[in-house]
Short mmCIF file of C-alpha atoms in Angstrom, two decimals:
data_model
loop_
_atom_site.label_atom_id
_atom_site.label_comp_id
_atom_site.label_asym_id
_atom_site.label_seq_id
_atom_site.Cartn_x
_atom_site.Cartn_y
_atom_site.Cartn_z
CA UNK A 452 17.55 -43.83 61.12
CA UNK A 453 15.72 -42.72 64.14
CA UNK A 454 16.07 -38.67 62.22
CA UNK A 455 13.32 -40.86 59.99
CA UNK A 456 11.32 -42.33 61.89
CA UNK A 457 11.37 -38.62 64.23
CA UNK A 458 10.20 -37.54 60.65
CA UNK A 459 7.63 -40.15 60.15
CA UNK A 460 5.86 -40.05 63.51
CA UNK A 461 5.80 -36.06 63.27
CA UNK A 462 4.29 -36.11 59.80
CA UNK A 463 1.90 -38.50 60.43
CA UNK A 464 0.56 -36.74 63.81
CA UNK A 465 0.04 -33.17 62.11
CA UNK A 466 -1.38 -34.78 59.03
CA UNK A 467 -5.49 -35.00 60.58
CA UNK A 468 -4.66 -30.94 60.95
CA UNK A 469 -3.57 -30.85 57.83
CA UNK A 470 -7.00 -32.27 56.03
CA UNK A 471 -9.56 -30.74 59.03
CA UNK A 472 -7.24 -27.19 58.16
CA UNK A 473 -8.63 -28.34 54.26
CA UNK A 474 -12.56 -28.14 55.24
CA UNK A 475 -12.64 -24.65 56.39
CA UNK A 476 -12.07 -23.12 53.42
CA UNK A 477 -15.62 -23.15 53.13
CA UNK A 478 -18.02 -19.53 53.40
CA UNK A 479 -21.41 -18.96 53.83
CA UNK A 480 -21.84 -15.62 53.53
CA UNK A 481 -25.36 -13.48 52.90
CA UNK A 482 -25.87 -10.27 51.06
CA UNK A 483 -28.92 -8.30 50.64
CA UNK A 484 -30.02 -5.57 48.12
CA UNK A 485 -32.97 -3.01 49.36
CA UNK A 486 -34.78 -1.97 46.17
CA UNK A 487 -37.25 0.55 48.43
CA UNK A 488 -39.17 -1.62 50.82
CA UNK A 489 -38.25 -5.05 49.44
CA UNK A 490 -35.09 -6.42 50.55
CA UNK A 491 -33.65 -9.16 48.31
CA UNK A 492 -30.74 -12.11 50.90
CA UNK A 493 -28.88 -14.65 48.27
CA UNK A 494 -27.03 -16.94 50.45
CA UNK A 495 -24.12 -18.68 49.13
CA UNK A 496 -21.24 -20.57 49.31
CA UNK A 497 -17.84 -20.79 48.31
CA UNK A 498 -15.33 -23.60 48.34
CA UNK A 499 -12.13 -22.18 48.69
CA UNK A 500 -10.78 -26.01 49.14
CA UNK A 501 -8.87 -28.37 46.85
CA UNK A 502 -11.91 -30.84 47.66
CA UNK A 503 -15.40 -31.80 46.09
CA UNK A 504 -16.97 -31.32 49.53
CA UNK A 505 -21.68 -32.47 49.18
CA UNK A 506 -23.63 -29.93 51.75
CA UNK A 507 -26.78 -29.09 52.90
CA UNK A 508 -27.70 -25.99 53.69
CA UNK A 509 -30.03 -24.23 56.15
CA UNK A 510 -30.93 -20.85 55.34
CA UNK A 511 -33.33 -19.35 57.68
CA UNK A 512 -36.10 -15.42 58.21
CA UNK A 513 -37.93 -14.45 60.69
CA UNK A 514 -39.54 -11.61 60.79
CA UNK A 515 -40.96 -8.97 63.39
CA UNK A 516 -43.41 -6.52 63.43
CA UNK A 517 -43.48 -3.66 65.51
CA UNK A 518 -47.19 -5.44 66.15
CA UNK A 519 -45.51 -8.26 67.14
CA UNK A 520 -46.64 -10.21 64.65
CA UNK A 521 -43.80 -13.60 63.91
CA UNK A 522 -43.22 -14.59 59.97
CA UNK A 523 -40.67 -16.82 59.14
CA UNK A 524 -39.22 -18.69 55.71
CA UNK A 525 -37.15 -21.77 56.33
CA UNK A 526 -35.27 -22.89 53.23
CA UNK A 527 -33.31 -26.01 53.29
CA UNK A 528 -31.28 -28.35 50.44
CA UNK A 529 -28.95 -30.36 49.39
CA UNK A 530 -25.10 -28.84 47.44
CA UNK A 531 -21.29 -30.56 45.80
CA UNK A 532 -19.45 -27.59 45.30
CA UNK A 533 -17.01 -27.87 43.46
CA UNK A 534 -12.98 -26.50 44.40
CA UNK A 535 -12.44 -22.96 44.33
CA UNK A 536 -16.03 -23.05 43.02
CA UNK A 537 -18.71 -20.34 44.38
CA UNK A 538 -22.68 -20.98 44.57
CA UNK A 539 -26.12 -19.79 44.90
CA UNK A 540 -27.54 -21.97 47.13
CA UNK A 541 -31.07 -19.77 47.67
CA UNK A 542 -32.71 -16.71 48.38
CA UNK A 543 -35.58 -14.65 49.51
CA UNK A 544 -37.25 -11.83 48.79
CA UNK A 545 -38.59 -10.21 51.97
CA UNK A 546 -41.06 -5.99 52.48
CA UNK A 547 -40.47 -5.18 55.40
CA UNK A 548 -40.94 -1.45 57.13
CA UNK A 549 -38.61 0.53 59.05
CA UNK A 550 -39.90 -0.82 63.01
CA UNK A 551 -39.94 -4.75 61.46
CA UNK A 552 -36.50 -5.86 62.46
CA UNK A 553 -35.10 -9.13 60.67
CA UNK A 554 -32.77 -11.88 61.46
CA UNK A 555 -30.86 -13.96 58.84
CA UNK A 556 -29.37 -17.19 59.44
CA UNK A 557 -27.12 -19.11 56.87
CA UNK A 558 -26.38 -22.55 58.23
CA UNK A 559 -24.09 -25.41 55.94
CA UNK A 560 -23.29 -28.77 57.61
CA UNK A 561 -21.49 -31.77 56.04
CA UNK A 562 -23.76 -33.82 53.98
CA UNK A 563 -21.67 -36.45 55.37
CA UNK A 564 -21.18 -36.26 58.95
CA UNK A 565 -23.56 -33.85 59.93
CA UNK A 566 -21.22 -31.59 61.15
CA UNK A 567 -21.29 -27.65 60.78
CA UNK A 568 -18.75 -26.53 58.59
CA UNK A 569 -19.89 -22.34 58.27
CA UNK A 570 -22.51 -19.99 58.46
CA UNK A 571 -23.28 -16.65 58.83
CA UNK A 572 -26.04 -14.61 59.42
CA UNK A 573 -27.69 -10.63 59.08
CA UNK A 574 -29.82 -8.78 61.88
CA UNK A 575 -31.94 -5.32 60.64
CA UNK A 576 -33.50 -2.39 62.71
CA UNK A 577 -32.65 -4.92 66.09
CA UNK A 578 -31.30 -3.80 69.42
CA UNK A 579 -27.42 -4.00 69.82
CA UNK A 580 -27.90 -5.47 73.57
CA UNK A 581 -30.53 -8.09 72.28
CA UNK A 582 -28.53 -9.31 69.47
CA UNK A 583 -25.17 -9.29 71.57
CA UNK A 584 -26.93 -11.65 74.53
CA UNK A 585 -28.95 -13.96 71.70
CA UNK A 586 -26.48 -14.40 69.25
CA UNK A 587 -22.61 -13.85 71.00
CA UNK A 588 -22.18 -17.23 69.41
CA UNK A 589 -22.28 -16.61 65.52
CA UNK A 590 -18.68 -16.11 64.10
CA UNK A 591 -20.37 -13.84 61.05
CA UNK A 592 -22.91 -11.54 61.77
CA UNK A 593 -23.65 -7.97 60.71
CA UNK A 594 -26.29 -6.26 62.07
CA UNK A 595 -27.45 -3.27 60.30
CA UNK A 596 -30.48 -0.70 59.85
CA UNK A 597 -32.84 -0.94 57.18
CA UNK A 598 -31.84 2.93 55.74
CA UNK A 599 -28.32 1.84 55.70
CA UNK A 600 -28.39 -1.83 53.53
CA UNK A 601 -27.62 -0.73 49.45
#
């Protein structure tokens, strides 16, 4: 009898960890393609869990020209993603010169709990030292030069 009680307690102790692990199966991804001076950025979400999830996203692009002018693009929305599905959430196209700096961030949050589920970022033509100091907490950080993007 003690064995069954012990197994019951252990089983329900680890149940929250199993459920939390399933929620982390959602992945935010930023993909970029360059055609001459135009950069196309696609924000995608992939659900590798067995759950249908009700989420929202925030996509932010910040471009700084060589002269110091800033421009930004902010897109947000709500979506539902099924199990084993990949969705295109949003896309943006930006003109960029070789001297321009570009930072793009994608955040995906749980609609009901308002908790961050996944994030991704891309930095183009940003100094590595500045990049590390300002955003060392981002888990999926991609840095490249404009010429490196194909």
